[in-house]
Amino acid sequence: MCGIVGIVGKSNINQALYDALTVLQHRGQDAAGMVTSKNGRLFLRKDNGLVRDVFRTRHMKELIGNVGIGHVRYPTAGSSSSAEAQPFYVNSPYGITLAHNGNLTNVEQLAKEIYESDLRHMNTNSDSEVMLNVFAHELSRRGKLQPTKEDVFAAVSRVHERCRGGYAVVSMITGYGVLGFRDPHGIRPIVFGQRHTEEGVEYMIASESVALDVLGFKLIRDLAPGEAVYITEDGQLHTRQCAKDPVLNPCIFEQVYLARPDSIIDGVSVYKARLRMGEKLADKILNERPDHDIDVVIPIPDTSRTSALELANRLGVKYREGFVKNRYIGRTFIMPGQAARKKSVRQKLNAIDLEFRGKNVMLVDDSIVRGTTCKQIIQMAREAGAKNVYFCSAAPAVRYPNVYGIDMPSVHELIAHNRTTEEVAALIGADWLVYQDLQDLVDSVGGGKIQIEKFDCAVFDGKYVTGDIDDKYLQHIEKVRSDLALTAQQVANNATIDLHNSSAG
Ligand SMILES: O=P(O)(O)OC[C@H]1O[C@H](OP(=O)(O)OP(=O)(O)O)[C@H](O)[C@@H]1O
Ligand SMILES: NC(=O)CC[C@H](N)C(=O)O
Ligand SMILES: [Mg+2]
């Protein structure tokens, strides 16, 4: 779950790209990048770090042009080396740059094809560089000096035929336009919108509608699964369905945790979905223990706040902010490596003792994944003097890996894998643990929206919507992407000298 943005504007768009990336920062904290284009030249800056650290005034001054794309990264493939920050660039044909949110599941086969049949070179282990080369090769095969929209859409169709997995993509074809496209299952989110300026209409493509809102763009709509939008540099907007059998199976974890609550994804308000999650969870609690003795409901900031609020309302119990969050520490779950994640929970959250002393507290989180957060939080609640510590999760137990762009590659890192609710409760030290039921989560998000046929709920039920994920693949990603494997790689990365195309540091 990285953040992507593309803009076709009427004046320099570097500041707009920067602002959009800061709004999408919650989708990736490891690296940031943007590329702009003017008079056939590209200006690229990318590096590890937050948006505010990667782009200093001296870089911004050089990022000129009315068109460009940007990215914030949370790695799910390759390494966290700055060489794998995005956008990626290939010089042929035309000069193409690309930024990607998601994860390709047939990346090794594609990398082989690219080398052996397409005669292309790649310089990193990033799946996004692979995807760029597939797209570039397919566009190049059209053999045009000047690509038309038909050529561009035909190349996207070929990408859909060759690439497997989840992907939302922005790409810039130097001198021609900016393209956005979504995988045939619509797993990862992508929207586009427009704003009117004195110079004319400007367009933006982004991961989440909140980026459009904040920059004064009006949401036109989500891209449909398999669909592409192509905006030429002179401001002509074209859309086309490029997949054979598209079906909408959006990732439900976007609604649980990944997206900002003020975004609307596939017509669903994330905020409202989270309120409904709180309502359903309250009903389950009342069902399990009609005569419960909960004195106070306390959210674990930030993401669980919305559902905790509605849960407390429904239970008729006080809602209290018992934990204060350090606003300068980022999101824990998307940090690379368990040591950093563990350390960050204590740095990030501190208890207000008087909300806990002598009380039966119900702590609410949006999800329990590795258990890093809840274990420490429950201990803090006890140290603050709670009588009983109950815990509930607005999402069901996370028991299976994600292969479509969330870095949960290893079942052994998931606290609920092969464990019952009671076993997890004992492990995290809760006196009572309640998980949302999957059907209730689906109903909370679906909320009567019939156009969503089926969500990707694989982390909860182990059913992968693309239908091509087998045990062999899952064992493979566990081997290459688990925390243990990444720690070993880290040593290797530090010793690597990178060849990459960022402008001067
Ligand atoms: O069980 P775990 O492996 O700890 O993962 C789950 C936790 O991580 C996330 O919080 P995070 O700190 O990333 O972000 P937030 O501030 O948006 O809640 C999520 O909201 C849970 O609190
Ligand atoms: N989280 C993502 O969307 C990651 C994009 C891409 N797979 C990478 O690792 O850079
Ligand atoms: Mg959290």
Coordinates of C-alpha atoms and ligand atoms in Angstrom, one line a residue:
M1 CA 0.0 0.0 0.0
C2 CA 2.0 2.8 -1.3
G3 CA 0.6 6.2 -2.3
I4 CA 0.6 7.3 -6.0
V5 CA -0.3 10.6 -7.7
G6 CA -0.2 12.0 -11.2
I7 CA -1.1 15.5 -12.3
V8 CA -1.6 17.2 -15.7
G9 CA -1.7 20.9 -14.9
K10 CA -1.6 24.3 -16.5
S11 CA 1.4 25.6 -14.6
N12 CA 4.2 24.1 -12.5
I13 CA 2.8 21.2 -10.5
N14 CA 5.7 20.4 -8.2
Q15 CA 4.1 21.9 -5.1
A16 CA 0.8 20.2 -5.9
L17 CA 2.6 16.8 -6.2
Y18 CA 4.4 17.5 -2.9
D19 CA 1.1 18.4 -1.1
A20 CA -0.7 15.4 -2.5
L21 CA 2.2 13.1 -1.3
T22 CA 2.0 14.6 2.2
V23 CA -1.7 13.8 2.2
L24 CA -0.9 10.2 1.2
Q25 CA 2.0 9.8 3.6
H26 CA 0.0 7.4 5.7
R27 CA 0.3 4.9 2.8
G28 CA 4.1 4.8 2.9
Q29 CA 6.8 6.2 5.1
D30 CA 9.9 4.6 3.8
A31 CA 10.7 6.5 0.6
A32 CA 9.3 9.3 -1.6
G33 CA 9.8 10.4 -5.1
M34 CA 8.5 12.6 -7.9
V35 CA 9.3 13.2 -11.5
T36 CA 8.2 16.2 -13.6
S37 CA 8.5 17.0 -17.3
K38 CA 9.1 20.1 -19.3
N39 CA 10.1 20.5 -23.0
G40 CA 10.9 16.8 -23.3
R41 CA 13.2 16.8 -20.2
L42 CA 12.6 14.9 -17.0
F43 CA 13.4 16.0 -13.5
L44 CA 13.5 13.3 -10.9
R45 CA 14.1 13.3 -7.2
K46 CA 13.6 10.2 -5.0
D47 CA 15.2 8.9 -1.8
N48 CA 14.4 7.1 1.4
G49 CA 12.6 9.2 4.0
L50 CA 9.4 11.1 4.5
V51 CA 8.1 13.6 1.9
R52 CA 9.3 16.6 4.0
D53 CA 12.8 15.1 4.2
V54 CA 13.2 14.0 0.6
F55 CA 12.2 17.3 -1.0
R56 CA 14.1 20.3 0.2
T57 CA 13.7 23.7 -1.4
R58 CA 16.7 23.1 -3.6
H59 CA 15.1 20.0 -5.1
M60 CA 11.7 21.6 -5.5
K61 CA 13.2 24.5 -7.5
E62 CA 14.5 22.1 -10.1
L63 CA 11.3 20.0 -10.3
I64 CA 9.7 22.1 -13.1
G65 CA 7.0 21.4 -15.6
N66 CA 3.2 21.1 -15.8
V67 CA 3.0 17.4 -15.7
G68 CA 4.4 14.8 -13.3
I69 CA 3.9 11.8 -11.1
G70 CA 4.8 11.0 -7.5
H71 CA 5.0 8.1 -5.0
V72 CA 5.3 7.3 -1.3
R73 CA 6.7 3.9 -0.6
Y74 CA 6.0 1.0 1.8
P75 CA 8.0 -1.8 0.4
T76 CA 6.4 -5.2 -0.4
A77 CA 9.0 -6.4 -2.9
G78 CA 12.7 -6.1 -3.4
S79 CA 14.4 -4.2 -0.6
S80 CA 14.1 -0.9 1.1
S81 CA 17.2 0.5 -0.6
S82 CA 16.8 4.0 -2.0
A83 CA 17.5 2.5 -5.4
E84 CA 14.0 1.0 -5.3
A85 CA 12.3 4.3 -4.4
Q86 CA 9.8 5.3 -7.1
P87 CA 9.1 6.5 -9.8
F88 CA 11.2 4.3 -12.0
Y89 CA 12.4 5.4 -15.4
V90 CA 13.2 3.7 -18.8
N91 CA 14.5 5.8 -21.7
S92 CA 12.9 3.7 -24.4
P93 CA 10.3 4.2 -25.9
Y94 CA 9.7 8.0 -25.5
G95 CA 11.0 8.1 -21.9
I96 CA 8.5 6.5 -19.5
T97 CA 8.3 6.8 -15.7
L98 CA 6.0 4.8 -13.5
A99 CA 4.9 4.6 -9.9
H100 CA 3.0 1.6 -8.5
N101 CA 0.9 0.6 -5.5
G102 CA 0.5 -3.1 -5.1
N103 CA 2.4 -6.3 -5.6
L104 CA 3.0 -8.5 -8.6
T105 CA 2.7 -12.2 -7.9
N106 CA 4.4 -13.5 -11.0
V107 CA 7.3 -11.2 -10.9
E108 CA 10.0 -13.9 -11.3
Q109 CA 8.5 -15.3 -14.4
L110 CA 8.1 -11.7 -15.8
A111 CA 11.7 -10.8 -15.0
K112 CA 12.8 -13.9 -16.9
E113 CA 10.7 -13.0 -19.9
I114 CA 11.9 -9.4 -19.9
Y115 CA 15.5 -10.5 -20.0
E116 CA 15.2 -13.5 -22.3
S117 CA 12.5 -12.4 -24.7
D118 CA 12.0 -8.7 -24.4
L119 CA 15.8 -8.1 -24.3
R120 CA 15.6 -5.6 -21.5
H121 CA 17.7 -4.9 -18.5
M122 CA 16.6 -4.3 -14.9
N123 CA 18.8 -2.9 -12.2
T124 CA 16.8 -3.7 -9.0
N125 CA 14.6 -6.4 -7.5
S126 CA 11.5 -4.1 -7.5
D127 CA 8.4 -5.6 -9.0
S128 CA 7.5 -2.0 -10.1
E129 CA 10.5 -1.8 -12.3
V130 CA 9.4 -5.1 -13.8
M131 CA 5.9 -3.7 -14.5
L132 CA 7.4 -0.6 -16.1
N133 CA 9.5 -2.7 -18.4
V134 CA 6.5 -4.8 -19.4
F135 CA 4.5 -1.7 -20.2
A136 CA 7.4 -0.1 -22.1
H137 CA 8.0 -3.2 -24.1
E138 CA 4.4 -3.5 -25.1
L139 CA 4.2 0.2 -26.1
S140 CA 7.4 -0.1 -28.0
R141 CA 6.0 -3.1 -30.0
R142 CA 3.4 -0.8 -31.4
G143 CA 6.3 0.8 -33.3
K144 CA 5.0 4.4 -33.4
L145 CA 7.0 7.5 -33.4
Q146 CA 4.1 9.3 -31.7
P147 CA 1.9 7.0 -29.6
T148 CA -1.9 7.5 -29.8
K149 CA -4.3 6.8 -27.0
E150 CA -5.1 3.6 -28.8
D151 CA -1.5 2.5 -28.6
V152 CA -1.4 3.4 -24.9
F153 CA -4.6 1.5 -24.1
A154 CA -3.4 -1.5 -26.1
A155 CA -0.2 -1.6 -24.1
V156 CA -2.2 -1.5 -20.8
S157 CA -4.3 -4.5 -22.1
R158 CA -1.1 -6.4 -22.6
V159 CA 0.1 -5.5 -19.1
H160 CA -3.2 -6.9 -17.8
E161 CA -2.5 -10.1 -19.8
R162 CA 1.0 -10.5 -18.5
C163 CA 1.0 -9.2 -14.9
R164 CA -0.6 -11.0 -12.0
G165 CA -1.5 -9.5 -8.6
G166 CA -2.8 -6.2 -7.3
Y167 CA -1.8 -2.9 -8.8
A168 CA -2.8 0.7 -9.1
V169 CA -0.4 2.6 -11.3
V170 CA 0.5 6.1 -12.6
S171 CA 2.8 6.5 -15.5
M172 CA 4.1 9.4 -17.5
I173 CA 5.0 9.2 -21.2
T174 CA 7.4 12.0 -21.7
G175 CA 6.0 14.7 -24.0
Y176 CA 2.6 12.9 -24.4
G177 CA 0.6 12.5 -21.2
V178 CA -0.1 10.9 -17.8
L179 CA -1.7 7.5 -17.5
G180 CA -3.4 5.7 -14.6
F181 CA -4.6 2.1 -14.5
R182 CA -6.0 -0.5 -12.1
D183 CA -5.7 -4.3 -12.0
P184 CA -8.6 -6.4 -13.4
H185 CA -9.8 -7.2 -9.8
G186 CA -9.6 -3.5 -8.7
I187 CA -7.8 -4.7 -5.5
R188 CA -5.9 -1.5 -4.9
P189 CA -7.7 1.9 -5.0
I190 CA -7.3 4.7 -7.5
V191 CA -9.4 7.7 -8.3
F192 CA -9.3 10.7 -10.6
G193 CA -10.6 14.2 -10.5
Q194 CA -10.4 17.7 -11.9
R195 CA -10.2 21.3 -10.9
H196 CA -10.8 24.5 -12.8
T197 CA -8.2 27.2 -12.8
E198 CA -7.9 30.5 -14.7
E199 CA -5.6 28.8 -17.2
G200 CA -8.0 25.8 -17.8
V201 CA -8.9 22.4 -16.4
E202 CA -6.3 20.4 -14.5
Y203 CA -6.5 16.7 -13.8
M204 CA -5.2 14.5 -10.9
I205 CA -5.0 10.8 -10.5
A206 CA -4.4 9.6 -6.9
S207 CA -4.6 6.6 -4.6
E208 CA -7.3 8.2 -2.4
S209 CA -9.9 10.8 -2.9
V210 CA -8.6 12.8 0.2
A211 CA -5.6 13.9 -2.0
L212 CA -8.1 15.4 -4.5
D213 CA -10.1 17.1 -1.7
V214 CA -7.2 18.8 0.0
L215 CA -5.9 20.2 -3.3
G216 CA -9.3 21.5 -4.4
F217 CA -9.9 18.8 -7.1
K218 CA -13.3 17.4 -7.5
L219 CA -13.6 13.6 -7.5
I220 CA -14.8 12.4 -10.9
R221 CA -14.8 8.7 -10.0
D222 CA -12.8 5.6 -9.1
L223 CA -11.2 3.8 -12.0
A224 CA -13.1 0.6 -12.6
P225 CA -11.2 -2.6 -12.3
G226 CA -9.1 -3.1 -15.5
E227 CA -9.8 0.5 -16.6
A228 CA -7.2 3.1 -17.7
V229 CA -7.4 6.9 -17.8
Y230 CA -5.0 8.8 -20.1
I231 CA -4.7 12.5 -19.9
T232 CA -2.7 14.1 -22.7
E233 CA -0.4 17.0 -22.0
D234 CA -2.8 19.4 -23.7
G235 CA -5.5 18.3 -21.2
Q236 CA -7.6 15.8 -23.2
L237 CA -9.0 13.1 -20.9
H238 CA -9.7 9.6 -22.2
T239 CA -10.8 6.4 -20.4
R240 CA -10.9 2.8 -21.6
Q241 CA -11.7 -0.6 -20.2
C242 CA -8.5 -2.6 -21.0
A243 CA -9.2 -5.9 -19.3
K244 CA -11.1 -8.9 -20.7
D245 CA -13.1 -10.0 -17.6
P246 CA -12.9 -7.2 -15.0
V247 CA -14.5 -7.8 -11.6
L248 CA -14.5 -5.5 -8.6
N249 CA -12.8 -7.2 -5.6
P250 CA -11.3 -4.3 -3.6
C251 CA -9.1 -5.0 -0.6
I252 CA -11.2 -4.8 2.5
F253 CA -8.1 -4.0 4.7
E254 CA -8.1 -0.5 3.0
Q255 CA -11.3 0.2 4.9
V256 CA -10.1 -1.4 8.1
Y257 CA -6.7 0.3 8.4
L258 CA -4.9 1.5 5.3
A259 CA -7.0 4.4 4.0
R260 CA -7.7 7.7 5.7
P261 CA -11.2 7.9 7.1
D262 CA -12.0 11.0 5.0
S263 CA -11.5 9.1 1.8
I264 CA -14.2 7.5 -0.4
I265 CA -13.2 4.3 -2.0
D266 CA -15.4 2.6 -4.7
G267 CA -18.2 4.8 -3.5
V268 CA -17.8 3.8 0.2
S269 CA -17.0 6.4 2.8
V270 CA -14.2 4.9 4.9
Y271 CA -15.4 6.9 7.9
K272 CA -19.0 5.6 7.6
A273 CA -17.7 2.0 7.1
R274 CA -15.6 2.3 10.3
L275 CA -18.6 3.7 12.3
R276 CA -20.6 0.7 11.1
M277 CA -17.8 -1.6 12.2
G278 CA -18.1 -0.1 15.7
E279 CA -21.8 -0.7 15.7
K280 CA -21.6 -4.3 14.6
L281 CA -18.8 -5.0 17.1
A282 CA -21.0 -3.5 19.9
D283 CA -23.8 -5.9 19.0
K284 CA -21.4 -8.8 19.2
I285 CA -20.2 -7.8 22.6
L286 CA -23.8 -7.4 23.8
N287 CA -24.6 -10.8 22.4
E288 CA -21.6 -12.5 24.0
R289 CA -22.0 -10.8 27.4
P290 CA -25.4 -9.0 27.8
D291 CA -24.5 -8.2 31.4
H292 CA -21.0 -7.0 30.7
D293 CA -19.2 -4.8 33.3
I294 CA -17.3 -2.4 30.9
D295 CA -16.8 0.9 32.6
V296 CA -15.1 2.8 29.8
V297 CA -14.2 2.4 26.1
I298 CA -10.7 3.5 25.1
P299 CA -9.4 3.6 21.5
I300 CA -5.9 2.9 20.5
P301 CA -5.0 5.9 18.4
D302 CA -5.1 6.6 15.6
T303 CA -7.1 4.4 13.3
S304 CA -9.5 2.7 15.7
R305 CA -10.9 6.0 16.9
T306 CA -13.9 6.1 14.5
S307 CA -15.1 2.6 15.3
A308 CA -14.4 2.9 19.0
L309 CA -16.6 6.1 19.2
E310 CA -19.6 4.3 17.6
L311 CA -19.0 1.2 19.7
A312 CA -19.2 3.2 22.9
N313 CA -22.3 5.0 21.7
R314 CA -24.0 1.7 20.9
L315 CA -23.0 0.1 24.3
G316 CA -24.1 3.2 26.1
V317 CA -20.6 3.3 27.8
K318 CA -18.3 6.4 28.2
Y319 CA -15.8 6.9 25.5
R320 CA -12.5 8.3 26.8
E321 CA -9.1 9.1 25.1
G322 CA -6.9 7.1 27.6
F323 CA -3.9 7.1 25.3
V324 CA -2.1 10.1 24.0
K325 CA -0.3 9.8 20.7
N326 CA 3.0 11.5 19.9
R327 CA 2.1 13.2 16.7
Y328 CA 5.7 13.1 15.5
I329 CA 5.9 9.3 15.3
G330 CA 4.5 7.6 12.2
R331 CA 2.5 4.5 11.8
T332 CA 3.9 1.4 13.5
F333 CA 2.5 -1.3 11.4
I334 CA 4.2 -0.1 8.1
M335 CA 7.6 0.3 9.7
P336 CA 10.2 -2.1 8.3
G337 CA 11.4 -4.7 10.9
Q338 CA 9.9 -5.9 14.1
A339 CA 12.5 -4.2 16.3
A340 CA 11.5 -0.7 15.0
R341 CA 7.8 -1.6 15.3
K342 CA 8.1 -2.7 18.9
K343 CA 10.1 0.3 20.0
S344 CA 7.7 2.7 18.3
V345 CA 4.6 1.6 20.2
R346 CA 6.0 2.8 23.5
Q347 CA 7.4 6.0 22.0
K348 CA 4.1 6.7 20.3
L349 CA 1.5 6.0 22.9
N350 CA 1.3 7.0 26.6
A351 CA -1.5 6.3 29.1
I352 CA -3.5 8.8 31.1
D353 CA -3.6 6.8 34.4
L354 CA -6.8 8.3 35.8
E355 CA -8.8 6.9 32.9
F356 CA -7.7 3.4 33.9
R357 CA -7.4 3.3 37.7
G358 CA -9.7 0.8 39.2
K359 CA -11.8 0.4 36.0
N360 CA -12.8 -2.4 33.6
V361 CA -11.6 -1.0 30.4
M362 CA -12.5 -2.1 26.8
L363 CA -9.6 -1.2 24.5
V364 CA -10.5 -1.0 20.8
D365 CA -8.2 -1.4 17.9
D366 CA -9.0 -1.6 14.2
S367 CA -7.0 -4.8 13.8
I368 CA -4.5 -7.1 15.5
V369 CA -1.9 -8.3 13.0
R370 CA 1.4 -9.3 14.6
G371 CA 0.2 -8.3 18.1
T372 CA 3.0 -5.8 18.6
T373 CA 0.6 -3.0 19.6
C374 CA -1.9 -4.7 21.7
K375 CA 0.5 -6.7 23.8
Q376 CA 2.3 -3.5 25.0
I377 CA -0.9 -1.5 25.3
I378 CA -2.6 -4.1 27.5
Q379 CA 0.5 -4.0 29.8
M380 CA 0.4 -0.2 29.9
A381 CA -3.3 -0.3 30.8
R382 CA -2.5 -2.7 33.7
E383 CA 0.4 -0.5 34.9
A384 CA -2.0 2.4 34.8
G385 CA -4.2 0.6 37.3
A386 CA -7.0 -1.0 35.3
K387 CA -9.0 -3.7 37.1
N388 CA -9.8 -5.8 34.0
V389 CA -8.5 -5.2 30.5
Y390 CA -10.8 -6.3 27.7
F391 CA -9.8 -5.9 24.1
C392 CA -11.7 -5.9 20.8
S393 CA -10.7 -5.7 17.2
A394 CA -12.9 -4.0 14.6
A395 CA -11.6 -6.5 12.1
P396 CA -11.6 -10.3 12.3
A397 CA -8.5 -12.3 13.2
V398 CA -5.7 -11.8 10.6
R399 CA -4.7 -15.4 9.9
Y400 CA -3.3 -15.4 6.3
P401 CA -0.6 -13.6 4.4
N402 CA -1.3 -10.7 2.0
V403 CA 0.1 -10.9 -1.5
Y404 CA -1.4 -7.9 -3.1
G405 CA 0.5 -4.9 -1.6
I406 CA 0.4 -5.2 2.2
D407 CA 3.6 -6.5 3.7
M408 CA 2.3 -9.5 5.7
P409 CA 4.2 -12.2 3.9
S410 CA 4.7 -14.7 6.7
V411 CA 2.0 -16.7 8.6
H412 CA 4.4 -17.2 11.5
E413 CA 4.5 -13.5 12.2
L414 CA 0.7 -13.3 12.5
I415 CA -0.4 -13.8 16.1
A416 CA -3.7 -15.3 15.2
H417 CA -2.4 -17.9 12.7
N418 CA -3.5 -21.4 13.8
R419 CA -4.7 -20.0 17.2
T420 CA -8.2 -19.7 18.7
T421 CA -9.5 -16.4 20.1
E422 CA -8.9 -17.7 23.6
E423 CA -5.3 -18.5 22.8
V424 CA -4.6 -15.1 21.3
A425 CA -6.3 -13.5 24.4
A426 CA -3.9 -15.4 26.6
L427 CA -0.9 -14.4 24.5
I428 CA -1.6 -10.7 24.5
G429 CA -2.7 -10.8 28.2
A430 CA -6.3 -9.7 27.7
D431 CA -9.1 -10.7 30.2
W432 CA -11.5 -11.0 27.3
L433 CA -11.0 -10.7 23.5
V434 CA -13.6 -10.0 20.9
Y435 CA -13.0 -10.1 17.2
Q436 CA -15.4 -8.8 14.6
D437 CA -17.1 -11.5 12.5
L438 CA -16.1 -11.5 8.8
Q439 CA -19.7 -11.2 7.6
D440 CA -20.2 -8.2 9.9
L441 CA -17.1 -6.5 8.5
V442 CA -18.2 -7.2 4.9
D443 CA -21.7 -5.8 5.8
S444 CA -20.1 -2.7 7.4
V445 CA -18.2 -1.9 4.3
G446 CA -20.6 -3.1 1.7
G447 CA -23.4 -1.2 3.4
G448 CA -25.9 -1.8 0.6
K449 CA -23.5 -1.0 -2.2
I450 CA -24.4 -3.7 -4.7
Q451 CA -21.7 -2.8 -7.2
I452 CA -19.0 -4.4 -5.0
E453 CA -19.5 -8.1 -5.9
K454 CA -16.9 -9.5 -3.5
F455 CA -14.1 -8.0 -1.4
D456 CA -10.6 -9.3 -1.2
C457 CA -10.7 -10.6 2.4
A458 CA -7.7 -13.0 2.0
V459 CA -6.0 -12.0 5.2
F460 CA -9.1 -13.1 7.1
D461 CA -10.3 -16.1 5.1
G462 CA -7.2 -17.3 3.0
K463 CA -9.2 -17.0 -0.2
Y464 CA -7.2 -15.1 -2.9
V465 CA -9.4 -13.3 -5.4
T466 CA -7.0 -13.8 -8.3
G467 CA -7.4 -17.5 -8.0
D468 CA -3.7 -18.2 -8.8
I469 CA -2.1 -18.2 -5.3
D470 CA -1.0 -21.6 -4.2
D471 CA 0.9 -23.0 -1.2
K472 CA 4.1 -23.0 -3.2
Y473 CA 3.9 -19.3 -3.8
L474 CA 3.0 -18.6 -0.2
Q475 CA 6.0 -20.6 1.0
H476 CA 8.2 -18.7 -1.5
I477 CA 7.2 -15.2 -0.2
E478 CA 7.6 -16.4 3.3
K479 CA 11.1 -17.4 2.5
V480 CA 12.1 -14.1 0.8
R481 CA 10.0 -11.5 2.6
S482 CA 9.7 -12.6 6.3
D483 CA 11.3 -10.3 8.9
L484 CA 14.1 -12.9 9.3
A485 CA 14.8 -12.9 5.5
L486 CA 14.7 -9.1 5.3
T487 CA 17.1 -8.7 8.2
A488 CA 19.6 -10.9 6.4
Q489 CA 19.1 -8.8 3.2
Q490 CA 19.6 -5.6 5.1
V491 CA 23.2 -6.4 5.7
A492 CA 23.7 -7.1 2.0
N493 CA 22.0 -3.9 1.0
N494 CA 24.2 -1.8 3.1
A495 CA 27.1 -3.1 1.3
T496 CA 25.6 -2.4 -2.2
I497 CA 26.6 0.4 -4.4
D498 CA 23.5 1.5 -6.3
L499 CA 23.1 2.8 -9.8
H500 CA 20.1 4.9 -9.7
N501 CA 18.7 8.0 -11.3
S502 CA 17.9 10.5 -8.6
S503 CA 19.2 14.1 -9.0
A504 CA 21.9 15.4 -6.8
G505 CA 21.3 14.9 -3.1
Ligands
LIG1 O1 -0.9 -6.0 15.7 P1 0.0 -5.1 15.1 O2 1.1 -5.8 14.3 O3 0.6 -4.2 16.1 O4 -0.7 -4.2 14.0 C1 -2.0 -3.6 14.2 C2 -1.8 -2.2 14.7 O5 -1.0 -1.4 13.8 C3 -1.8 -0.4 13.3 O6 -1.5 0.9 13.9 P2 -0.4 1.9 13.4 O7 0.4 2.4 14.6 O8 0.4 1.4 12.3 O9 -1.2 3.1 12.8 P3 -2.3 4.1 13.4 O10 -1.7 5.1 14.2 O11 -3.0 4.6 12.1 O12 -3.3 3.3 14.2 C4 -3.2 -0.7 13.5 O13 -4.0 0.4 13.6 C5 -3.1 -1.5 14.8 O14 -3.0 -0.6 15.9
LIG2 N1 3.2 -1.1 -0.9 C1 3.2 -1.1 -2.2 O1 2.3 -0.7 -2.9 C2 4.6 -1.5 -2.7 C3 4.8 -1.2 -4.2 C4 6.0 -2.1 -4.7 N2 5.6 -3.5 -4.7 C5 7.2 -1.9 -3.9 O2 7.6 -2.7 -3.1 O3 7.9 -0.9 -4.0
MG3 MG -3.1 1.5 15.2

